[in-house]
Amino acid sequence: MKPRSEEVEKAKRNAALEAVKHVENGFVIGLGSGSTVAYVAEEIGKRIKAERLQVKAVPTSYQSLTLAVRNGIPTTSLEENPTLDLTIDGADQIDENLNLIKGMGGALTREKIVAAASKTLIIVADWRKKVKILGENGQPVPVEVLPFALSLVINKINMLGGKPVLRECSGKVGPVVTDNGNFIIDVDFGPIKNPAELEKTLKTIPGIVETGLFVGMADVVYLGRPNKVEKLKRKK
Ligand code: 5RP
């Protein structure tokens, strides 16, 4: 049975509430992108008002910049703060080792850069995102591609056995153009037995800017349900 949308939204907010407890006074944080992170921004905004919490955020997309501004979260940059105390972000799939597929919102490149600059990466998601193997249920891996390299990258990915589809806009004709001016291809690899190896292989293809495989990056995942939150920690 399909879960009701109010249940999913409650689960997302519950996950966000737990993650925001990690934010301390004086922290500089990375603010991820997506609908679950929208609750994170809202909750941080509330804490800024209620506790006079001093916090600054590096946004990972135009969406997250807007979320920060709307919720009264001061923004900063990686130039000013090359090391971040923590990042809170969403995910599209999470496996048992806390490897992730990200990027259905198209912000994967900046999200990965900001995550790599962070001492801790916390993921917030609803329970439907947890899987046994990344890529199951037809979940594609989003890949950001330099437009000049599109046909080369598509050929190479076909040779690897992936099924790439250029992501199309809704609300505008033509392909999605990322915040970095690139295209996104969504690649169905089927279930991915070795995400680290696939990530390595993809990174050798000229023109691939970044992939949505986040391997060994997440430290903690808060998996929300309508009435509780499960905390998952990466084994070191
Ligand atoms: C955007 C992302 C998002 O974090 C991911 O798609 C999850 O989004 P949502 O919380 O809306 O399900 O990676 O690039």
PDB file of C-alpha atoms and ligand atoms in Angstrom:
ATOM      1  CA  MET A   1       0.000   0.000   0.000  1.00  0.00           C
ATOM      2  CA  LYS A   2       1.310   3.463  -0.895  1.00  0.00           C
ATOM      3  CA  PRO A   3       2.054   5.574   2.239  1.00  0.00           C
ATOM      4  CA  ARG A   4      -0.075   8.687   2.671  1.00  0.00           C
ATOM      5  CA  SER A   5       1.765  11.879   1.847  1.00  0.00           C
ATOM      6  CA  GLU A   6       1.112  13.327   5.350  1.00  0.00           C
ATOM      7  CA  GLU A   7       2.869  10.294   6.818  1.00  0.00           C
ATOM      8  CA  VAL A   8       5.878  10.833   4.576  1.00  0.00           C
ATOM      9  CA  GLU A   9       6.044  14.546   5.450  1.00  0.00           C
ATOM     10  CA  LYS A  10       5.793  13.748   9.186  1.00  0.00           C
ATOM     11  CA  ALA A  11       8.632  11.218   8.787  1.00  0.00           C
ATOM     12  CA  LYS A  12      10.817  13.789   7.020  1.00  0.00           C
ATOM     13  CA  ARG A  13      10.203  16.396   9.715  1.00  0.00           C
ATOM     14  CA  ASN A  14      10.945  13.859  12.468  1.00  0.00           C
ATOM     15  CA  ALA A  15      14.297  13.027  10.848  1.00  0.00           C
ATOM     16  CA  ALA A  16      15.087  16.745  10.488  1.00  0.00           C
ATOM     17  CA  LEU A  17      14.277  17.430  14.154  1.00  0.00           C
ATOM     18  CA  GLU A  18      16.831  14.826  15.278  1.00  0.00           C
ATOM     19  CA  ALA A  19      19.552  16.045  12.907  1.00  0.00           C
ATOM     20  CA  VAL A  20      19.178  19.678  13.953  1.00  0.00           C
ATOM     21  CA  LYS A  21      20.011  18.693  17.555  1.00  0.00           C
ATOM     22  CA  HIS A  22      23.634  18.269  16.347  1.00  0.00           C
ATOM     23  CA  VAL A  23      23.900  21.978  15.471  1.00  0.00           C
ATOM     24  CA  GLU A  24      25.807  23.874  18.165  1.00  0.00           C
ATOM     25  CA  ASN A  25      26.349  27.548  18.823  1.00  0.00           C
ATOM     26  CA  GLY A  26      29.076  28.969  16.572  1.00  0.00           C
ATOM     27  CA  PHE A  27      28.862  26.140  14.029  1.00  0.00           C
ATOM     28  CA  VAL A  28      29.382  26.689  10.334  1.00  0.00           C
ATOM     29  CA  ILE A  29      27.295  24.083   8.558  1.00  0.00           C
ATOM     30  CA  GLY A  30      26.632  22.801   5.063  1.00  0.00           C
ATOM     31  CA  LEU A  31      22.970  23.012   4.103  1.00  0.00           C
ATOM     32  CA  GLY A  32      21.961  20.285   1.657  1.00  0.00           C
ATOM     33  CA  SER A  33      19.112  20.361  -0.834  1.00  0.00           C
ATOM     34  CA  GLY A  34      15.723  18.717  -1.259  1.00  0.00           C
ATOM     35  CA  SER A  35      12.351  18.489   0.429  1.00  0.00           C
ATOM     36  CA  THR A  36      13.639  16.883   3.660  1.00  0.00           C
ATOM     37  CA  VAL A  37      16.311  19.546   4.074  1.00  0.00           C
ATOM     38  CA  ALA A  38      13.513  22.147   3.827  1.00  0.00           C
ATOM     39  CA  TYR A  39      12.396  20.936   7.286  1.00  0.00           C
ATOM     40  CA  VAL A  40      16.011  21.151   8.519  1.00  0.00           C
ATOM     41  CA  ALA A  41      16.210  24.808   7.440  1.00  0.00           C
ATOM     42  CA  GLU A  42      12.861  25.520   9.120  1.00  0.00           C
ATOM     43  CA  GLU A  43      13.976  23.941  12.407  1.00  0.00           C
ATOM     44  CA  ILE A  44      17.340  25.735  12.389  1.00  0.00           C
ATOM     45  CA  GLY A  45      15.469  28.990  11.723  1.00  0.00           C
ATOM     46  CA  LYS A  46      13.287  28.326  14.782  1.00  0.00           C
ATOM     47  CA  ARG A  47      16.346  27.678  16.962  1.00  0.00           C
ATOM     48  CA  ILE A  48      18.012  30.888  15.750  1.00  0.00           C
ATOM     49  CA  LYS A  49      14.944  32.822  16.927  1.00  0.00           C
ATOM     50  CA  ALA A  50      14.264  30.892  20.133  1.00  0.00           C
ATOM     51  CA  GLU A  51      17.839  30.380  21.402  1.00  0.00           C
ATOM     52  CA  ARG A  52      19.678  33.188  19.582  1.00  0.00           C
ATOM     53  CA  LEU A  53      21.741  30.381  18.072  1.00  0.00           C
ATOM     54  CA  GLN A  54      24.764  31.711  16.160  1.00  0.00           C
ATOM     55  CA  VAL A  55      25.156  29.642  13.042  1.00  0.00           C
ATOM     56  CA  LYS A  56      26.165  30.163   9.419  1.00  0.00           C
ATOM     57  CA  ALA A  57      25.438  27.929   6.456  1.00  0.00           C
ATOM     58  CA  VAL A  58      27.078  27.147   3.133  1.00  0.00           C
ATOM     59  CA  PRO A  59      24.197  26.367   0.731  1.00  0.00           C
ATOM     60  CA  THR A  60      24.560  23.511  -1.768  1.00  0.00           C
ATOM     61  CA  SER A  61      22.156  24.910  -4.393  1.00  0.00           C
ATOM     62  CA  TYR A  62      20.002  27.916  -5.264  1.00  0.00           C
ATOM     63  CA  GLN A  63      17.157  26.048  -3.555  1.00  0.00           C
ATOM     64  CA  SER A  64      19.115  25.762  -0.317  1.00  0.00           C
ATOM     65  CA  LEU A  65      20.249  29.402  -0.540  1.00  0.00           C
ATOM     66  CA  THR A  66      16.565  30.354  -0.748  1.00  0.00           C
ATOM     67  CA  LEU A  67      15.738  28.070   2.192  1.00  0.00           C
ATOM     68  CA  ALA A  68      18.479  29.708   4.272  1.00  0.00           C
ATOM     69  CA  VAL A  69      17.338  33.238   3.423  1.00  0.00           C
ATOM     70  CA  ARG A  70      13.643  32.463   4.086  1.00  0.00           C
ATOM     71  CA  ASN A  71      14.442  30.934   7.467  1.00  0.00           C
ATOM     72  CA  GLY A  72      16.821  33.674   8.600  1.00  0.00           C
ATOM     73  CA  ILE A  73      19.979  31.526   8.432  1.00  0.00           C
ATOM     74  CA  PRO A  74      23.036  33.680   7.599  1.00  0.00           C
ATOM     75  CA  THR A  75      24.974  32.263   4.651  1.00  0.00           C
ATOM     76  CA  THR A  76      28.693  32.033   4.027  1.00  0.00           C
ATOM     77  CA  SER A  77      31.007  30.377   1.501  1.00  0.00           C
ATOM     78  CA  LEU A  78      33.700  27.708   1.364  1.00  0.00           C
ATOM     79  CA  GLU A  79      36.177  30.505   0.575  1.00  0.00           C
ATOM     80  CA  GLU A  80      35.487  32.023   3.989  1.00  0.00           C
ATOM     81  CA  ASN A  81      35.059  28.661   5.764  1.00  0.00           C
ATOM     82  CA  PRO A  82      36.941  25.849   4.005  1.00  0.00           C
ATOM     83  CA  THR A  83      36.185  23.419   6.854  1.00  0.00           C
ATOM     84  CA  LEU A  84      32.612  22.968   8.036  1.00  0.00           C
ATOM     85  CA  ASP A  85      31.517  21.582  11.393  1.00  0.00           C
ATOM     86  CA  LEU A  86      28.821  19.449   9.844  1.00  0.00           C
ATOM     87  CA  THR A  87      26.543  19.119   6.854  1.00  0.00           C
ATOM     88  CA  ILE A  88      22.930  17.991   6.908  1.00  0.00           C
ATOM     89  CA  ASP A  89      21.623  16.701   3.598  1.00  0.00           C
ATOM     90  CA  GLY A  90      19.027  14.353   2.098  1.00  0.00           C
ATOM     91  CA  ALA A  91      19.462  11.208   0.011  1.00  0.00           C
ATOM     92  CA  ASP A  92      17.611   9.175  -2.600  1.00  0.00           C
ATOM     93  CA  GLN A  93      18.863   5.750  -1.482  1.00  0.00           C
ATOM     94  CA  ILE A  94      20.867   4.563   1.524  1.00  0.00           C
ATOM     95  CA  ASP A  95      22.411   1.103   1.827  1.00  0.00           C
ATOM     96  CA  GLU A  96      23.462  -0.858   4.912  1.00  0.00           C
ATOM     97  CA  ASN A  97      26.978   0.665   4.883  1.00  0.00           C
ATOM     98  CA  LEU A  98      25.471   4.163   4.630  1.00  0.00           C
ATOM     99  CA  ASN A  99      26.600   4.540   1.031  1.00  0.00           C
ATOM    100  CA  LEU A 100      24.219   6.810  -0.818  1.00  0.00           C
ATOM    101  CA  ILE A 101      22.692   7.690  -4.131  1.00  0.00           C
ATOM    102  CA  LYS A 102      22.019  11.423  -4.263  1.00  0.00           C
ATOM    103  CA  GLY A 103      21.169  13.964  -6.919  1.00  0.00           C
ATOM    104  CA  MET A 104      17.536  13.495  -7.893  1.00  0.00           C
ATOM    105  CA  GLY A 105      17.321  17.228  -7.097  1.00  0.00           C
ATOM    106  CA  GLY A 106      20.255  17.864  -9.430  1.00  0.00           C
ATOM    107  CA  ALA A 107      22.535  19.390  -6.777  1.00  0.00           C
ATOM    108  CA  LEU A 108      24.931  16.441  -6.378  1.00  0.00           C
ATOM    109  CA  THR A 109      28.172  18.202  -7.310  1.00  0.00           C
ATOM    110  CA  ARG A 110      27.946  21.022  -4.793  1.00  0.00           C
ATOM    111  CA  GLU A 111      26.491  18.595  -2.256  1.00  0.00           C
ATOM    112  CA  LYS A 112      29.522  16.332  -2.593  1.00  0.00           C
ATOM    113  CA  ILE A 113      31.966  19.240  -2.364  1.00  0.00           C
ATOM    114  CA  VAL A 114      30.278  20.617   0.748  1.00  0.00           C
ATOM    115  CA  ALA A 115      30.085  17.115   2.302  1.00  0.00           C
ATOM    116  CA  ALA A 116      33.807  16.592   1.641  1.00  0.00           C
ATOM    117  CA  ALA A 117      34.563  19.883   3.400  1.00  0.00           C
ATOM    118  CA  SER A 118      32.632  18.785   6.502  1.00  0.00           C
ATOM    119  CA  LYS A 119      33.868  17.052   9.618  1.00  0.00           C
ATOM    120  CA  THR A 120      30.555  15.165   9.823  1.00  0.00           C
ATOM    121  CA  LEU A 121      27.881  14.346   7.255  1.00  0.00           C
ATOM    122  CA  ILE A 122      24.386  13.732   8.608  1.00  0.00           C
ATOM    123  CA  ILE A 123      21.693  12.423   6.267  1.00  0.00           C
ATOM    124  CA  VAL A 124      17.981  12.956   6.798  1.00  0.00           C
ATOM    125  CA  ALA A 125      15.487  10.810   4.940  1.00  0.00           C
ATOM    126  CA  ASP A 126      12.190   9.023   5.284  1.00  0.00           C
ATOM    127  CA  TRP A 127      12.116   5.270   5.785  1.00  0.00           C
ATOM    128  CA  ARG A 128      11.431   4.505   2.091  1.00  0.00           C
ATOM    129  CA  LYS A 129      15.003   5.489   1.151  1.00  0.00           C
ATOM    130  CA  LYS A 130      16.695   2.565   2.955  1.00  0.00           C
ATOM    131  CA  VAL A 131      17.600  -0.332   0.623  1.00  0.00           C
ATOM    132  CA  LYS A 132      19.716  -3.475   0.688  1.00  0.00           C
ATOM    133  CA  ILE A 133      21.653  -2.645  -2.484  1.00  0.00           C
ATOM    134  CA  LEU A 134      21.996   0.761  -4.137  1.00  0.00           C
ATOM    135  CA  GLY A 135      20.349   0.876  -7.553  1.00  0.00           C
ATOM    136  CA  GLU A 136      17.571  -1.555  -6.696  1.00  0.00           C
ATOM    137  CA  ASN A 137      13.951  -0.752  -7.597  1.00  0.00           C
ATOM    138  CA  GLY A 138      15.145   0.973 -10.771  1.00  0.00           C
ATOM    139  CA  GLN A 139      16.801   3.870  -8.873  1.00  0.00           C
ATOM    140  CA  PRO A 140      19.187   5.555 -11.337  1.00  0.00           C
ATOM    141  CA  VAL A 141      22.521   7.154 -10.444  1.00  0.00           C
ATOM    142  CA  PRO A 142      22.427  10.856 -11.375  1.00  0.00           C
ATOM    143  CA  VAL A 143      25.626  11.951 -13.133  1.00  0.00           C
ATOM    144  CA  GLU A 144      26.520  15.590 -13.868  1.00  0.00           C
ATOM    145  CA  VAL A 145      28.096  15.977 -17.296  1.00  0.00           C
ATOM    146  CA  LEU A 146      29.812  18.817 -19.113  1.00  0.00           C
ATOM    147  CA  PRO A 147      27.488  19.534 -22.105  1.00  0.00           C
ATOM    148  CA  PHE A 148      30.430  19.345 -24.574  1.00  0.00           C
ATOM    149  CA  ALA A 149      31.133  15.768 -23.441  1.00  0.00           C
ATOM    150  CA  LEU A 150      27.540  14.456 -23.454  1.00  0.00           C
ATOM    151  CA  SER A 151      27.753  12.026 -26.396  1.00  0.00           C
ATOM    152  CA  LEU A 152      31.157  10.678 -25.297  1.00  0.00           C
ATOM    153  CA  VAL A 153      29.910  10.085 -21.754  1.00  0.00           C
ATOM    154  CA  ILE A 154      26.711   8.399 -23.015  1.00  0.00           C
ATOM    155  CA  ASN A 155      28.753   6.055 -25.249  1.00  0.00           C
ATOM    156  CA  LYS A 156      31.163   5.140 -22.471  1.00  0.00           C
ATOM    157  CA  ILE A 157      28.349   4.502 -19.999  1.00  0.00           C
ATOM    158  CA  ASN A 158      26.525   2.299 -22.527  1.00  0.00           C
ATOM    159  CA  MET A 159      29.774   0.316 -22.879  1.00  0.00           C
ATOM    160  CA  LEU A 160      29.809  -0.169 -19.084  1.00  0.00           C
ATOM    161  CA  GLY A 161      26.292  -1.650 -19.293  1.00  0.00           C
ATOM    162  CA  GLY A 162      24.472   1.369 -17.830  1.00  0.00           C
ATOM    163  CA  LYS A 163      21.309   2.812 -19.361  1.00  0.00           C
ATOM    164  CA  PRO A 164      21.695   6.609 -19.436  1.00  0.00           C
ATOM    165  CA  VAL A 165      18.777   9.013 -19.900  1.00  0.00           C
ATOM    166  CA  LEU A 166      19.294  12.758 -20.302  1.00  0.00           C
ATOM    167  CA  ARG A 167      17.213  14.492 -17.634  1.00  0.00           C
ATOM    168  CA  GLU A 168      14.571  16.740 -19.222  1.00  0.00           C
ATOM    169  CA  CYS A 169      13.103  19.892 -17.689  1.00  0.00           C
ATOM    170  CA  SER A 170       9.543  20.276 -16.596  1.00  0.00           C
ATOM    171  CA  GLY A 171       8.384  23.857 -17.127  1.00  0.00           C
ATOM    172  CA  LYS A 172      10.901  24.450 -19.921  1.00  0.00           C
ATOM    173  CA  VAL A 173      11.708  22.523 -23.056  1.00  0.00           C
ATOM    174  CA  GLY A 174      15.084  20.802 -23.275  1.00  0.00           C
ATOM    175  CA  PRO A 175      17.516  19.316 -20.770  1.00  0.00           C
ATOM    176  CA  VAL A 176      17.876  20.256 -17.131  1.00  0.00           C
ATOM    177  CA  VAL A 177      20.780  22.671 -16.673  1.00  0.00           C
ATOM    178  CA  THR A 178      22.364  22.427 -13.207  1.00  0.00           C
ATOM    179  CA  ASP A 179      23.402  25.326 -10.970  1.00  0.00           C
ATOM    180  CA  ASN A 180      26.869  24.772 -12.500  1.00  0.00           C
ATOM    181  CA  GLY A 181      25.654  25.043 -16.122  1.00  0.00           C
ATOM    182  CA  ASN A 182      25.922  21.314 -16.853  1.00  0.00           C
ATOM    183  CA  PHE A 183      23.552  18.479 -17.864  1.00  0.00           C
ATOM    184  CA  ILE A 184      22.388  15.535 -15.765  1.00  0.00           C
ATOM    185  CA  ILE A 185      22.074  11.994 -17.018  1.00  0.00           C
ATOM    186  CA  ASP A 186      20.225   9.440 -14.904  1.00  0.00           C
ATOM    187  CA  VAL A 187      21.887   6.068 -15.324  1.00  0.00           C
ATOM    188  CA  ASP A 188      20.186   2.782 -14.524  1.00  0.00           C
ATOM    189  CA  PHE A 189      22.958   0.336 -13.575  1.00  0.00           C
ATOM    190  CA  GLY A 190      20.591  -2.154 -11.926  1.00  0.00           C
ATOM    191  CA  PRO A 191      21.610  -3.254  -8.403  1.00  0.00           C
ATOM    192  CA  ILE A 192      25.162  -1.980  -7.737  1.00  0.00           C
ATOM    193  CA  LYS A 193      27.272  -4.662  -6.048  1.00  0.00           C
ATOM    194  CA  ASN A 194      30.355  -2.490  -5.600  1.00  0.00           C
ATOM    195  CA  PRO A 195      29.497   1.235  -5.457  1.00  0.00           C
ATOM    196  CA  ALA A 196      33.128   2.250  -4.707  1.00  0.00           C
ATOM    197  CA  GLU A 197      34.406   0.520  -7.839  1.00  0.00           C
ATOM    198  CA  LEU A 198      31.636   1.958 -10.027  1.00  0.00           C
ATOM    199  CA  GLU A 199      32.355   5.440  -8.675  1.00  0.00           C
ATOM    200  CA  LYS A 200      36.054   5.025  -9.467  1.00  0.00           C
ATOM    201  CA  THR A 201      35.331   3.811 -13.010  1.00  0.00           C
ATOM    202  CA  LEU A 202      32.893   6.645 -13.732  1.00  0.00           C
ATOM    203  CA  LYS A 203      35.415   9.218 -12.536  1.00  0.00           C
ATOM    204  CA  THR A 204      37.879   8.085 -15.237  1.00  0.00           C
ATOM    205  CA  ILE A 205      35.489   9.196 -18.027  1.00  0.00           C
ATOM    206  CA  PRO A 206      36.406  12.675 -19.303  1.00  0.00           C
ATOM    207  CA  GLY A 207      33.461  15.079 -19.051  1.00  0.00           C
ATOM    208  CA  ILE A 208      31.868  13.514 -15.983  1.00  0.00           C
ATOM    209  CA  VAL A 209      31.874  16.341 -13.489  1.00  0.00           C
ATOM    210  CA  GLU A 210      30.519  14.325 -10.550  1.00  0.00           C
ATOM    211  CA  THR A 211      28.383  11.309  -9.739  1.00  0.00           C
ATOM    212  CA  GLY A 212      25.572  10.856  -7.254  1.00  0.00           C
ATOM    213  CA  LEU A 213      27.337   7.919  -5.593  1.00  0.00           C
ATOM    214  CA  PHE A 214      28.445   9.029  -2.127  1.00  0.00           C
ATOM    215  CA  VAL A 215      30.615   6.186  -0.859  1.00  0.00           C
ATOM    216  CA  GLY A 216      31.902   6.177   2.725  1.00  0.00           C
ATOM    217  CA  MET A 217      30.885   9.800   3.272  1.00  0.00           C
ATOM    218  CA  ALA A 218      27.818   9.682   5.534  1.00  0.00           C
ATOM    219  CA  ASP A 219      28.538   9.383   9.258  1.00  0.00           C
ATOM    220  CA  VAL A 220      24.984   9.295  10.586  1.00  0.00           C
ATOM    221  CA  VAL A 221      21.586   8.745   8.971  1.00  0.00           C
ATOM    222  CA  TYR A 222      18.311   9.726  10.611  1.00  0.00           C
ATOM    223  CA  LEU A 223      15.653   7.603   9.001  1.00  0.00           C
ATOM    224  CA  GLY A 224      12.302   9.130   9.841  1.00  0.00           C
ATOM    225  CA  ARG A 225       9.007   7.336  10.276  1.00  0.00           C
ATOM    226  CA  PRO A 226       5.680   8.989  11.107  1.00  0.00           C
ATOM    227  CA  ASN A 227       6.060   8.100  14.810  1.00  0.00           C
ATOM    228  CA  LYS A 228       9.765   7.484  15.400  1.00  0.00           C
ATOM    229  CA  VAL A 229      13.259   8.001  14.051  1.00  0.00           C
ATOM    230  CA  GLU A 230      15.912   5.354  13.526  1.00  0.00           C
ATOM    231  CA  LYS A 231      19.547   6.419  13.958  1.00  0.00           C
ATOM    232  CA  LEU A 232      22.089   4.600  11.784  1.00  0.00           C
ATOM    233  CA  LYS A 233      25.833   5.096  12.277  1.00  0.00           C
ATOM    234  CA  ARG A 234      28.571   4.200   9.810  1.00  0.00           C
ATOM    235  CA  LYS A 235      30.867   1.463  11.053  1.00  0.00           C
ATOM    236  CA  LYS A 236      34.434   2.835  11.092  1.00  0.00           C
TER     237      LYS A 236
HETATM  238  C1  5RP B   1      19.396  16.738  -4.325  1.00  0.00           C
HETATM  239  C2  5RP B   1      19.517  15.574  -3.417  1.00  0.00           C
HETATM  240  C3  5RP B   1      18.458  15.436  -2.366  1.00  0.00           C
HETATM  241  O1  5RP B   1      19.048  15.527  -1.118  1.00  0.00           O
HETATM  242  C4  5RP B   1      17.786  14.107  -2.573  1.00  0.00           C
HETATM  243  O2  5RP B   1      17.245  14.070  -3.885  1.00  0.00           O
HETATM  244  C5  5RP B   1      16.674  13.850  -1.547  1.00  0.00           C
HETATM  245  O3  5RP B   1      15.649  14.768  -1.705  1.00  0.00           O
HETATM  246  P1  5RP B   1      14.289  14.694  -0.878  1.00  0.00           P
HETATM  247  O4  5RP B   1      14.629  14.974   0.536  1.00  0.00           O
HETATM  248  O5  5RP B   1      13.409  15.730  -1.530  1.00  0.00           O
HETATM  249  O6  5RP B   1      13.741  13.303  -1.082  1.00  0.00           O
HETATM  250  O7  5RP B   1      20.410  14.767  -3.470  1.00  0.00           O
HETATM  251  O8  5RP B   1      20.425  16.737  -5.280  1.00  0.00           O
END
